[in-house]
Coordinates of C-alpha atoms in Angstrom, one line a residue:
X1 CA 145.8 163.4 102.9
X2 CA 146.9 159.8 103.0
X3 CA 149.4 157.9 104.3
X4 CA 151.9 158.0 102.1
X5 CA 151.6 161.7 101.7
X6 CA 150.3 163.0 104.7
X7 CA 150.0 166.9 104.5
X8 CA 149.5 170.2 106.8
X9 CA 147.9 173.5 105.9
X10 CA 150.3 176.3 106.1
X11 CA 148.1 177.5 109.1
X12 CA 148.1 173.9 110.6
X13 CA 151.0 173.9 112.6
X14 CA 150.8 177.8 113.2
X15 CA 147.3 177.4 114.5
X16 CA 147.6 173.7 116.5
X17 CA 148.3 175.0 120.0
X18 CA 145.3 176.9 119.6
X19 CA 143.4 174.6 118.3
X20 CA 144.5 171.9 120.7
X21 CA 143.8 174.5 123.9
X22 CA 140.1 174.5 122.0
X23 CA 139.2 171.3 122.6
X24 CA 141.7 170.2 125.5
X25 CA 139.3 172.0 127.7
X26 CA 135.2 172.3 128.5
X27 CA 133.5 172.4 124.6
X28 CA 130.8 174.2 125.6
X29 CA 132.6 177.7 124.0
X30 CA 129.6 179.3 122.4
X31 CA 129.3 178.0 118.9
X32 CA 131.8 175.3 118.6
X33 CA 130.8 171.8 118.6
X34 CA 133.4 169.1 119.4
X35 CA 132.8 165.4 118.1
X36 CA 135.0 162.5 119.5
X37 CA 135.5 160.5 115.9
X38 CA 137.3 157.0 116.3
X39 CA 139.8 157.5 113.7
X40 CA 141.7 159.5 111.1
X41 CA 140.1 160.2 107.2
X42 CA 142.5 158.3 105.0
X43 CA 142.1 162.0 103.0
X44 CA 140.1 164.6 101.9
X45 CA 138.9 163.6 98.5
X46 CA 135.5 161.2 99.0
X47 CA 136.2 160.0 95.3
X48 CA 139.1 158.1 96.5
X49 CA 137.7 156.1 99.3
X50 CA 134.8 154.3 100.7
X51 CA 135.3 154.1 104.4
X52 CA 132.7 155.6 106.4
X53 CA 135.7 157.4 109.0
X54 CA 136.8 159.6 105.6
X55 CA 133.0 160.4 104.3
X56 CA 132.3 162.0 108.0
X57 CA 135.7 164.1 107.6
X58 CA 135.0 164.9 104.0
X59 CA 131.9 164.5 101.4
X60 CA 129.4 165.1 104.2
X61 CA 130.5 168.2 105.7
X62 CA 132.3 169.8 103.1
X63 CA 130.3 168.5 100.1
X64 CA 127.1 168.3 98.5
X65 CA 125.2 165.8 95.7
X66 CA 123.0 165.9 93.0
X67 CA 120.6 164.1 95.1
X68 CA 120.6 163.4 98.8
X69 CA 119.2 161.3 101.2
X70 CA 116.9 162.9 103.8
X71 CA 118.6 162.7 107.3
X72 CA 117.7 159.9 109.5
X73 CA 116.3 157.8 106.0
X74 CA 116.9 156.6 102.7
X75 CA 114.5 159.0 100.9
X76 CA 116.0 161.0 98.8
X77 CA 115.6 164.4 98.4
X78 CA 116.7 167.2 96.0
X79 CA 120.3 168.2 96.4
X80 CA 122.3 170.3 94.0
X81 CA 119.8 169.2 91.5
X82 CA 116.5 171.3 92.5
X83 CA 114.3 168.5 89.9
X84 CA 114.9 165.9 87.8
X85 CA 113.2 163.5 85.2
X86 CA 113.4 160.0 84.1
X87 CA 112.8 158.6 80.2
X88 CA 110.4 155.9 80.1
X89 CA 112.9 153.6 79.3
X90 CA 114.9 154.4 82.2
X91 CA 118.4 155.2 80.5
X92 CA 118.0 159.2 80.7
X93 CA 117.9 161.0 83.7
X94 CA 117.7 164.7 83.5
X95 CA 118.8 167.1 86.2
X96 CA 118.0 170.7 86.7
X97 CA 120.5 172.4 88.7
X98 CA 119.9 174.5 91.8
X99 CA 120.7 178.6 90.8
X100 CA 122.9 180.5 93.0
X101 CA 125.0 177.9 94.7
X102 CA 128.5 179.1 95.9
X103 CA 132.1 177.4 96.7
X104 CA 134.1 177.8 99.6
X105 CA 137.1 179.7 99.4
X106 CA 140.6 179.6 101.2
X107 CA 143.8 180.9 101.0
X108 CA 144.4 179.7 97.3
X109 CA 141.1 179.7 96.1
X110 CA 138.3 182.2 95.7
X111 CA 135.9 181.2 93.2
X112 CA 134.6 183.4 90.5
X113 CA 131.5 181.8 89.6
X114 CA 128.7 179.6 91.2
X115 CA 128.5 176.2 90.6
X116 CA 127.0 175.0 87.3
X117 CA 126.2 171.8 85.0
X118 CA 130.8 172.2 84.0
X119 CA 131.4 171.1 87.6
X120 CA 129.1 167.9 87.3
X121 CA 130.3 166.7 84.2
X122 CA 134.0 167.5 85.7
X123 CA 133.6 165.5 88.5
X124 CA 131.5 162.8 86.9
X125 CA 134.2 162.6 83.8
X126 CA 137.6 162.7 86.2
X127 CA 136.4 159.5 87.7
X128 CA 135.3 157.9 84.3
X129 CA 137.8 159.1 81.6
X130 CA 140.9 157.9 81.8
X131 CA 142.5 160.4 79.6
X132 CA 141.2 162.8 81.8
X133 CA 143.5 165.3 83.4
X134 CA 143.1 164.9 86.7
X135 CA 141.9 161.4 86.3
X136 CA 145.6 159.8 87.2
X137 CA 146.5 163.1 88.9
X138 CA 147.5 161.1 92.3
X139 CA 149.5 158.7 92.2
X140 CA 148.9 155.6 94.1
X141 CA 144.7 156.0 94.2
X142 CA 142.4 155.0 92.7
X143 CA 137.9 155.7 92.4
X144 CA 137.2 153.2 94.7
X145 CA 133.5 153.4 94.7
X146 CA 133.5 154.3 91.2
X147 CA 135.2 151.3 90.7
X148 CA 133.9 148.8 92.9
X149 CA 130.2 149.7 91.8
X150 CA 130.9 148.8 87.9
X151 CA 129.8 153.0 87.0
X152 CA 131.7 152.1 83.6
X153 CA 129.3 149.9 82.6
X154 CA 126.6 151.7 83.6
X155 CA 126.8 155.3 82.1
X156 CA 127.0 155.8 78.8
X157 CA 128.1 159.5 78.8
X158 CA 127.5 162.7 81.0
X159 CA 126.7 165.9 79.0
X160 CA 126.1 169.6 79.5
X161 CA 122.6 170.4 77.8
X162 CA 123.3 174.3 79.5
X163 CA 124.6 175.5 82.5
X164 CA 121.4 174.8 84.5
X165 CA 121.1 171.7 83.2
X166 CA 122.9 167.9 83.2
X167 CA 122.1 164.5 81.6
X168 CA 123.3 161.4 82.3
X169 CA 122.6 158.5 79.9
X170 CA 123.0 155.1 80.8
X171 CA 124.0 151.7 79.0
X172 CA 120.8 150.2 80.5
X173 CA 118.1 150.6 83.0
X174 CA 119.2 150.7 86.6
X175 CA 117.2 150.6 89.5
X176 CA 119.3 151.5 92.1
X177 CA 121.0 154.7 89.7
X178 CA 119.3 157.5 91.6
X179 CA 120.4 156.7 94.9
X180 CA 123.8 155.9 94.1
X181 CA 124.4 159.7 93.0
X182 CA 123.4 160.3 96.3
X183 CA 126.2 158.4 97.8
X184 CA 129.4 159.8 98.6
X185 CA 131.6 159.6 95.9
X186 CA 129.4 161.1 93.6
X187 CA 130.3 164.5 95.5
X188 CA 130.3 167.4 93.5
X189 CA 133.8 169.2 92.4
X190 CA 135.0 172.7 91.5
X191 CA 136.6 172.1 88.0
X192 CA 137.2 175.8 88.2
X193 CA 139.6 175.3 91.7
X194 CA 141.6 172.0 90.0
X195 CA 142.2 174.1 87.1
X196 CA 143.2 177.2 89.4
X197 CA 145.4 174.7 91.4
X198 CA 146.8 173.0 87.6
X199 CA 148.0 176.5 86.7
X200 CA 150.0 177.4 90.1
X201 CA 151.7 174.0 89.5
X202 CA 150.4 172.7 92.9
X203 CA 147.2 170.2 91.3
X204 CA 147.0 167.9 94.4
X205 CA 146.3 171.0 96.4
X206 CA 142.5 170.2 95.0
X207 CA 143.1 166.8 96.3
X208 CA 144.3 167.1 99.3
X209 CA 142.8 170.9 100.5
X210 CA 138.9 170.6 99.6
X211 CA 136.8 172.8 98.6
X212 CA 133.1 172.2 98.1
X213 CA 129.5 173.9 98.6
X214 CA 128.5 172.0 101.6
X215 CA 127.3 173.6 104.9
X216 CA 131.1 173.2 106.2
X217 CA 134.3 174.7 105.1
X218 CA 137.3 173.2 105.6
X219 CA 140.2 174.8 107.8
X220 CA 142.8 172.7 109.0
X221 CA 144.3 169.6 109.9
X222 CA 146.7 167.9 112.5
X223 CA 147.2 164.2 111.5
X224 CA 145.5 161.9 114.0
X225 CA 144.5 164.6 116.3
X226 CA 142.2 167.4 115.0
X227 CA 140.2 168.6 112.3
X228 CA 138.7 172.1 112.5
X229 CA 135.9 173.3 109.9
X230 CA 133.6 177.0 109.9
X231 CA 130.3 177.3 109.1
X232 CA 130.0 178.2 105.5
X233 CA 128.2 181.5 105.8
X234 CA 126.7 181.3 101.8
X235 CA 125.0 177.6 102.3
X236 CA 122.7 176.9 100.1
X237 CA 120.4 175.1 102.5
X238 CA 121.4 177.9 105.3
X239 CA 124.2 178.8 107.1
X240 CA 124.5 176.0 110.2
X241 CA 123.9 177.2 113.4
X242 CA 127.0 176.3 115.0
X243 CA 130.1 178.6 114.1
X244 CA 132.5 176.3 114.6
X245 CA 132.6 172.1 113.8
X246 CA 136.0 170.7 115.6
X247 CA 136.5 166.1 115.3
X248 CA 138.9 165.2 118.2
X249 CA 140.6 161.9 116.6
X250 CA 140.4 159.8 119.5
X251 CA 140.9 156.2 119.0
X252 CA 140.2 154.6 122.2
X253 CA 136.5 153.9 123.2
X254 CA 137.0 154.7 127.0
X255 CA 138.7 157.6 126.4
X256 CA 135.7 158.8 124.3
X257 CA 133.7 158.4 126.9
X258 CA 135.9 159.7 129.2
X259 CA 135.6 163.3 126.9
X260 CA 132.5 163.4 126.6
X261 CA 131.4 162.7 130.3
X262 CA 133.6 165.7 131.4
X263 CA 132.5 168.0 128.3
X264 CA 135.1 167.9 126.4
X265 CA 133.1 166.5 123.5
X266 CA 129.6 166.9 122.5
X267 CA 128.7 163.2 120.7
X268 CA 131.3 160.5 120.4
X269 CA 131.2 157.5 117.9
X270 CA 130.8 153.9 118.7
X271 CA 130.8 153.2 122.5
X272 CA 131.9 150.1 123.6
X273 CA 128.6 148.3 124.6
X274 CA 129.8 147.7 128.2
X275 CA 129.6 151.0 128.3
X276 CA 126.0 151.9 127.0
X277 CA 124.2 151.0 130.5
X278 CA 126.4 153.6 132.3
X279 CA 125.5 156.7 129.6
X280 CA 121.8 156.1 129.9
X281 CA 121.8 156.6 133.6
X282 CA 124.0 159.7 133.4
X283 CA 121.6 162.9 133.1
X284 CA 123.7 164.8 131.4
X285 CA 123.5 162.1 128.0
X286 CA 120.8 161.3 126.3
X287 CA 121.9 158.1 123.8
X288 CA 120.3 157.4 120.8
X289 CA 119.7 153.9 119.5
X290 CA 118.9 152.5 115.9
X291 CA 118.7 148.9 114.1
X292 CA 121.9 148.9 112.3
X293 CA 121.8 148.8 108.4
X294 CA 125.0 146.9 108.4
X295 CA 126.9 143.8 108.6
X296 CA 130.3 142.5 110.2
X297 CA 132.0 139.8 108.5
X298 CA 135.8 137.8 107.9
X299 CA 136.8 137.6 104.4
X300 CA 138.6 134.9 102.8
X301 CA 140.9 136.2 100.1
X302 CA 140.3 133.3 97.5
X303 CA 143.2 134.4 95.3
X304 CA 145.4 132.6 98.3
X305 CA 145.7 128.9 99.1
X306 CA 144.1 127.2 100.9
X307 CA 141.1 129.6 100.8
X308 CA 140.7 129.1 96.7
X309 CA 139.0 125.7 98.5
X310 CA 135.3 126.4 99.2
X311 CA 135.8 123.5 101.9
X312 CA 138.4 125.1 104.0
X313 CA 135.9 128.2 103.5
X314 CA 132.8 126.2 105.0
X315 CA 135.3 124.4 107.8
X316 CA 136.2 127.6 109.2
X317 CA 132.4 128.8 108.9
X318 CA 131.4 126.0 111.2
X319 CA 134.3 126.4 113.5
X320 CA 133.0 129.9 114.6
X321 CA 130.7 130.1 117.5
X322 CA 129.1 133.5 116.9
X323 CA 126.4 133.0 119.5
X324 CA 129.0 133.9 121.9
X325 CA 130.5 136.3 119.8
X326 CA 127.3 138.1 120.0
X327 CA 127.4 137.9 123.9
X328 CA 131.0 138.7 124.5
X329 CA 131.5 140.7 122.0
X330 CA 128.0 142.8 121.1
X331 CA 126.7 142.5 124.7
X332 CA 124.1 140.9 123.0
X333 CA 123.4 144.1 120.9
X334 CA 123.5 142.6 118.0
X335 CA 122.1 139.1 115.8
X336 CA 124.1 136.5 114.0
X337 CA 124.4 136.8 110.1
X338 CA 123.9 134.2 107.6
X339 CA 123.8 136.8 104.4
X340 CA 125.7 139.7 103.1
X341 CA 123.1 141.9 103.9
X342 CA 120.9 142.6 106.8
X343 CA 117.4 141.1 108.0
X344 CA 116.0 145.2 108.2
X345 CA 116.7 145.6 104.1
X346 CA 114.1 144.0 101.8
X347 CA 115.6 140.9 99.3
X348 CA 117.0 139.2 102.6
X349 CA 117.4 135.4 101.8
X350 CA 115.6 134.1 105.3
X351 CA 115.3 130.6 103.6
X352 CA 119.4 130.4 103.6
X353 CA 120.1 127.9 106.4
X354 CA 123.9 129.3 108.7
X355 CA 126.0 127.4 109.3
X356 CA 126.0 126.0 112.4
X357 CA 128.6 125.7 115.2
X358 CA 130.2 122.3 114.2
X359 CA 133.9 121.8 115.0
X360 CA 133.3 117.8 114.3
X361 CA 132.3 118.6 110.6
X362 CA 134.5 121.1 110.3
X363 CA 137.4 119.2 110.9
X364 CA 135.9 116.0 108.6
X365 CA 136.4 119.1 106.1
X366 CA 139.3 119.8 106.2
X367 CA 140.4 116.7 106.2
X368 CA 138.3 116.0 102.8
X369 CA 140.5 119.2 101.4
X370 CA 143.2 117.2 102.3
X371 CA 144.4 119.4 105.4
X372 CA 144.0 116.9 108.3
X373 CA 146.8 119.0 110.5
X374 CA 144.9 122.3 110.1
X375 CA 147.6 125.3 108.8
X376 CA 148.7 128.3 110.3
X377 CA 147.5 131.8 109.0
X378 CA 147.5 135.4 109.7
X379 CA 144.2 137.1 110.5
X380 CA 143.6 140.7 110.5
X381 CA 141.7 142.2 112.6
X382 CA 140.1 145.6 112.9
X383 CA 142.4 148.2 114.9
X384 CA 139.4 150.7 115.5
X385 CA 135.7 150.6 116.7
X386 CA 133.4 150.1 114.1
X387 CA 129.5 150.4 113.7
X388 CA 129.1 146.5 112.9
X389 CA 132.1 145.1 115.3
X390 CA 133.0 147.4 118.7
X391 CA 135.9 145.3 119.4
X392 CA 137.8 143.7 116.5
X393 CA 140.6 142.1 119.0
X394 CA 138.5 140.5 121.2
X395 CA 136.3 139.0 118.0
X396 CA 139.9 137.8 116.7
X397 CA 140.9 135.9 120.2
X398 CA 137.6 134.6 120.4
X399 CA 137.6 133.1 116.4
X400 CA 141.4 132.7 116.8
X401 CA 140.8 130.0 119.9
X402 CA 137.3 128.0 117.7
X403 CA 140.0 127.7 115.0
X404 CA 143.0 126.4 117.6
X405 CA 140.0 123.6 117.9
X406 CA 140.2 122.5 114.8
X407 CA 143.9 122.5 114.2
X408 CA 144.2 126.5 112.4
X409 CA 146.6 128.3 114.1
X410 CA 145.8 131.7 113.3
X411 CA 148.7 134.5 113.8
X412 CA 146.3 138.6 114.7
X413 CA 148.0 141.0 112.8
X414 CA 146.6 144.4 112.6
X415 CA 147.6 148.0 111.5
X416 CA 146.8 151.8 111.8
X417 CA 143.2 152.3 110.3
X418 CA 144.1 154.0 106.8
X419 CA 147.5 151.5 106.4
X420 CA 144.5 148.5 107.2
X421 CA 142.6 149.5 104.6
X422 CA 145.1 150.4 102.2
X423 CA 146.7 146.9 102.4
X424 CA 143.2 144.9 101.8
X425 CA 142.2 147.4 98.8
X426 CA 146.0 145.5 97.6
X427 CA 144.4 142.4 98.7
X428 CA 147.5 141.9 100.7
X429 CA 145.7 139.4 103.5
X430 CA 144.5 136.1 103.7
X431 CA 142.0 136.6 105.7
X432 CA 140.6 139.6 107.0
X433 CA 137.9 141.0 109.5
X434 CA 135.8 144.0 107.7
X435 CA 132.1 145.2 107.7
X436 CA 129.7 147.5 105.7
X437 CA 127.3 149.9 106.6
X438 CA 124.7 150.6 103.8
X439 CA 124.6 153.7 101.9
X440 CA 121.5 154.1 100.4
X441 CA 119.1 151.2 101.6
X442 CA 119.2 149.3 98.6
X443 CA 120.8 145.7 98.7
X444 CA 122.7 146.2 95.3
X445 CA 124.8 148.4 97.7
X446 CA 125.7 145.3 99.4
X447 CA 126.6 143.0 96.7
X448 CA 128.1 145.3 94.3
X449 CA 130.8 147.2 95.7
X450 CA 131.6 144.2 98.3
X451 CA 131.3 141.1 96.2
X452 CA 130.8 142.0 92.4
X453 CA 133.6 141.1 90.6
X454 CA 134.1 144.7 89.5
X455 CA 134.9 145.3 93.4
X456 CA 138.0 143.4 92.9
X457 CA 139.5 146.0 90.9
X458 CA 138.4 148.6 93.1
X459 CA 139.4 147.1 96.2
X460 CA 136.0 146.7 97.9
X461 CA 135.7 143.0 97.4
X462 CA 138.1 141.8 100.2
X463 CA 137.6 138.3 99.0
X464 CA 138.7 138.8 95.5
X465 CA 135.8 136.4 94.9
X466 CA 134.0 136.3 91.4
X467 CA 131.5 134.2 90.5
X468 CA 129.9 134.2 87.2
X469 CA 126.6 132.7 88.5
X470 CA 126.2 135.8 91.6
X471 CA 127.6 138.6 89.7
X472 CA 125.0 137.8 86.7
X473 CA 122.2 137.3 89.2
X474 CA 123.4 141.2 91.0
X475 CA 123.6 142.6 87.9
X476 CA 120.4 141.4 86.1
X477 CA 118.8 141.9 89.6
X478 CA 119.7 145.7 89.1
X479 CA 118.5 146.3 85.7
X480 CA 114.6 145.7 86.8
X481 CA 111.9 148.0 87.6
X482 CA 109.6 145.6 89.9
X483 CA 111.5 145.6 93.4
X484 CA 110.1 141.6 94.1
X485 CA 111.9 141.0 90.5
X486 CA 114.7 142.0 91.7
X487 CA 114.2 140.8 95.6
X488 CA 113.9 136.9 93.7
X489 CA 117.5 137.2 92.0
X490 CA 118.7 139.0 95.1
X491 CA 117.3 135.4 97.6
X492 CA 119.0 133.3 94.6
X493 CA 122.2 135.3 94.9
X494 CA 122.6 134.6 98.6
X495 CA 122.0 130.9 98.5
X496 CA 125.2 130.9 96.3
X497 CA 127.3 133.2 98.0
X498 CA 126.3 130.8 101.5
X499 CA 127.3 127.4 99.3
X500 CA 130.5 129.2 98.3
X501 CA 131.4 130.7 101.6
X502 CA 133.9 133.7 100.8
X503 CA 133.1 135.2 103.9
X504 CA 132.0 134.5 107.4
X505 CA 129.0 136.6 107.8
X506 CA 129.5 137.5 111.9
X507 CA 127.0 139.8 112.7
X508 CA 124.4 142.9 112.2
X509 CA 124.8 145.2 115.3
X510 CA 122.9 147.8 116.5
X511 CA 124.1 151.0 116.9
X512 CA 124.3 153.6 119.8
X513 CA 124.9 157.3 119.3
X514 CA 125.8 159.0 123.0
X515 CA 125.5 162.7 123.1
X516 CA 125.1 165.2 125.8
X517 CA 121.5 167.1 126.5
X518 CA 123.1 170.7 125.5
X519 CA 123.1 169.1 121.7
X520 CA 120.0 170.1 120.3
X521 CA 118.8 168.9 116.6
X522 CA 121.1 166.0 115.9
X523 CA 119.6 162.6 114.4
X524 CA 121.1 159.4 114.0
X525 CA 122.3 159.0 110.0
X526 CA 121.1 155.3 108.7
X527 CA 124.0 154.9 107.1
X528 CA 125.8 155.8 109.9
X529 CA 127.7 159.1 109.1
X530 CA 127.2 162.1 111.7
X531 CA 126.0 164.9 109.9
X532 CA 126.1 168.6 112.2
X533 CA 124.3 170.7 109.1
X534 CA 121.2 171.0 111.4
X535 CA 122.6 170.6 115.0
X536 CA 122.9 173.8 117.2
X537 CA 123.5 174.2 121.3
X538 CA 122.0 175.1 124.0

């Protein structure tokens, strides 16, 4: 699904009033687990996208990795890939595939085989070849991650060695390569359901309907208000204890909370932090708290006058008083950022001096740009609760009136969640409010996909910004072994990205997970997806 072709099951509609009497009342039916999620996937196919909304709906129910990261950390762990070994020079990495590993089936699909080393390089291949046959399949997307992480100029070539076995070669070493086959898009595919799908003359079915070998299979979905997954008897990693996994969209904070105080949902995302005092005196929550591995932050598209000026970038910088951001916004729940990546996540640049809050200098600024009289602009600001910003319209009034201060008259626009982020992958803004919440712990998986210039293709860079001197200092900084190699390029990287300002760095919050006591097993993700494979009640 996505929003220019948004799609129903042939059960969907058939099955809705059931499935809405399922989770209008008490959730405690035996074996169903109801989760409040904040917003709707932008679509099914985790090789498409990069928000964290569309991974929890889609690779990390539904599908599995080579690699994965063990819950609740960023050490990875064997996924469909039972071993592996590196060459010495670091280019070759050698997997050995799990036996015995099945695929959902549905309606239109039951597979005749297991999975096996065809469905790797298939998936691998459709993102990187692009004479591929399902490589331009849909029209209109594109590999974002793929894309925004530079993976053409990284591997060389995926082959077959057998059907238990897989080999990825790269163009040069890369420190980070492991864990970024652990991420998301680097899901694992049925070639043998696209081809099925090919030959009924329905491809995007593949697309659109997933199938994959993860502890979840997918059943149905009603745009913006439910989406209903079974436990996938044949798991691998054993059949989930629950029967039944149900996300109630539900965009509004209070009304999350509202669900899940009366039952109606078992763990809801992002609570407004107003509201976190309340659920840890109710004894029927228990809330779960972790330093976020993330950051908040406006982007200035630089493609757009007058934010191709690094001055009007650092004038709005010091116009923004994020100490009461933090307070107003975060409840204090959070610290200011000066860097594109957290203080938690090794590399961090504490030498880099923020910008402080200066509307006298910022003003002498833009005066020096030769904008005395300010300018009007549109910012955008976040429709839904995020893990790094739990209210994007009250962040936008509060920037919106330290800008009026200095003559920038600033115009909040916002849109529905997946038409938000399609627009800024177009780079259709000027300036926009975003965040990030890591994926695998490194810091590359900060500056690559968000400010490489290979992100601007991809869509990930929302500041369209590339700089020769950063993107050589991220992508040397990746090719080396020693971690406090790489941590030096990483501190020299930040001091330019500060002198160039592309973005305004808000914040790092820290997140809050409510869930009530009859949940038993679940543990906060720390890159904060909700993952049910282990969860069971009581």
């Amino acid at each position: 699904m996505n929003d220019r072709s948004p799609f129903f099951l042939p059960a969907a509609r058939a099955g809705a009033a059931l499935l809405l009497a399922l989770v209008a009342g008490h959730a405690a039916a035996k074996g169903t687990l109801v989760y409040c999620s904040e917003g709707s996937p932008q679509g099914f196919q985790p090789q498409f996208f990069s928000l964290g909304t569309t991974f929890d709906a889609s690779s990390v129910p539904v599908f599995n990795r080579l690699v994965q990261f063990e819950l609740g950390s960023t050490r990875i762990v064997p996924g469909l890939a039972q071993s592996w070994t590196i060459s010495a020079d670091g280019k070759t990495y050698t997997f050995k595939l799990r036996p015995g590993v099945k695929f959902h089936a549905n309606a239109d699909f039951k597979p005749t085989r297991d999975f096996n080393a065809d469905d790797v390089v298939f998936s691998w291949s459709r993102m990187a070849d692009e004479n591929h046959p399902f490589h331009k399949l849909t029209a209109g997307e594109t590999f974002a991650y793929y894309d925004d992480m530079g993976m053409k100029d990284i591997v060389e070539r995926v082959e077959k060695v057998d059907d238990a076995t897989v080999r990825f070669v790269l163009k040069s070493p890369q420190a980070p390569f492991l864990a970024d086959l652990a991420m998301d898009f680097a899901s694992i595919l049925s070639k043998e359901y696209f081809e099925t799908m090919l030959a009924r003359g329905k491809p995007q079915a593949a697309d659109n309907v997933p199938i994959g070998t993860g502890p979840f299979a997918f059943v149905s979905y009603q745009k913006d208000a439910t989406i209903r997954y079974k436990a996938f008897d044949a798991y691998w990693g054993g059949r989930p204890k629950i029967d039944t996994l149900v996300y109630s969209i539900v965009r509004d904070a209070t009304a999350r909370y509202a669900k899940l105080k009366t039952g109606e949902c078992h763990v809801m995302a992002y609570p407004k932090p107003a509201d976190v005092a309340d659920m840890q005196k109710d004894p029927a929550l228990t809330v779960l708290k972790q330093e976020g591995l993330n950051v908040g932050y406006i982007a200035f598209n630089v493609t757009k006058k007058p934010f191709d000026n690094k001055l009007v970038r650092q004038a709005l910088n010091l116009a923004v008083d994020k100490d009461a951001i933090i307070k107003a916004v975060y409840q204090g729940n959070g610290t200011p950022a000066k860097n594109p990546i957290p203080p938690i996540l090794w590399g961090y640049a504490n030498q880099v001096s923020d910008y402080p809050h200066d509307p006298q200098r910022a003003r002498a600024l833009l005066a020096q740009a030769g904008l005395p009289n300010g300018f009007d602009v549109d910012l955008w600001y976040l429709p839904v609760t995020r893990p790094y910003n739990p209210d994007g319209k009250r962040m936008a009034e509060m920037i919106q009136a330290d800008w009026a201060k200095i003559g920038v008259k600033a115009r909040l626009v916002t849109y529905e969640w997946a038409e938000y982020s399609k627009r800024a992958k177009n780079g259709e803004h000027a300036i926009l409010m975003y965040g990030w919440s890591g994926d695998n712990g490194d810091p590359d998986n900060f500056f690559m996909p968000l400010l490489g210039c290979d992100a601007v293709k991809g869509g990930g860079n929302s500041s369209r910004w590339c700089n020769k001197e950063f993107n050589d200092l991220i992508t040397r900084a990746a090719t080396l072994p020693q971690q406090a190699e790489r941590a030096r390029l990483y501190e020299r990287a930040q001091q330019v990205f500060h002198d160039e300002a592309p973005w305004i760095p808000i914040a790092h919050s820290v997140r809050f997970e409510p869930i009530r006591n009859e949940v038993v097993g679940y543990k906060m993700d720390v890159t904060a997806k909700h993952d049910f494979s282990g969860v069971d009640l009581k």
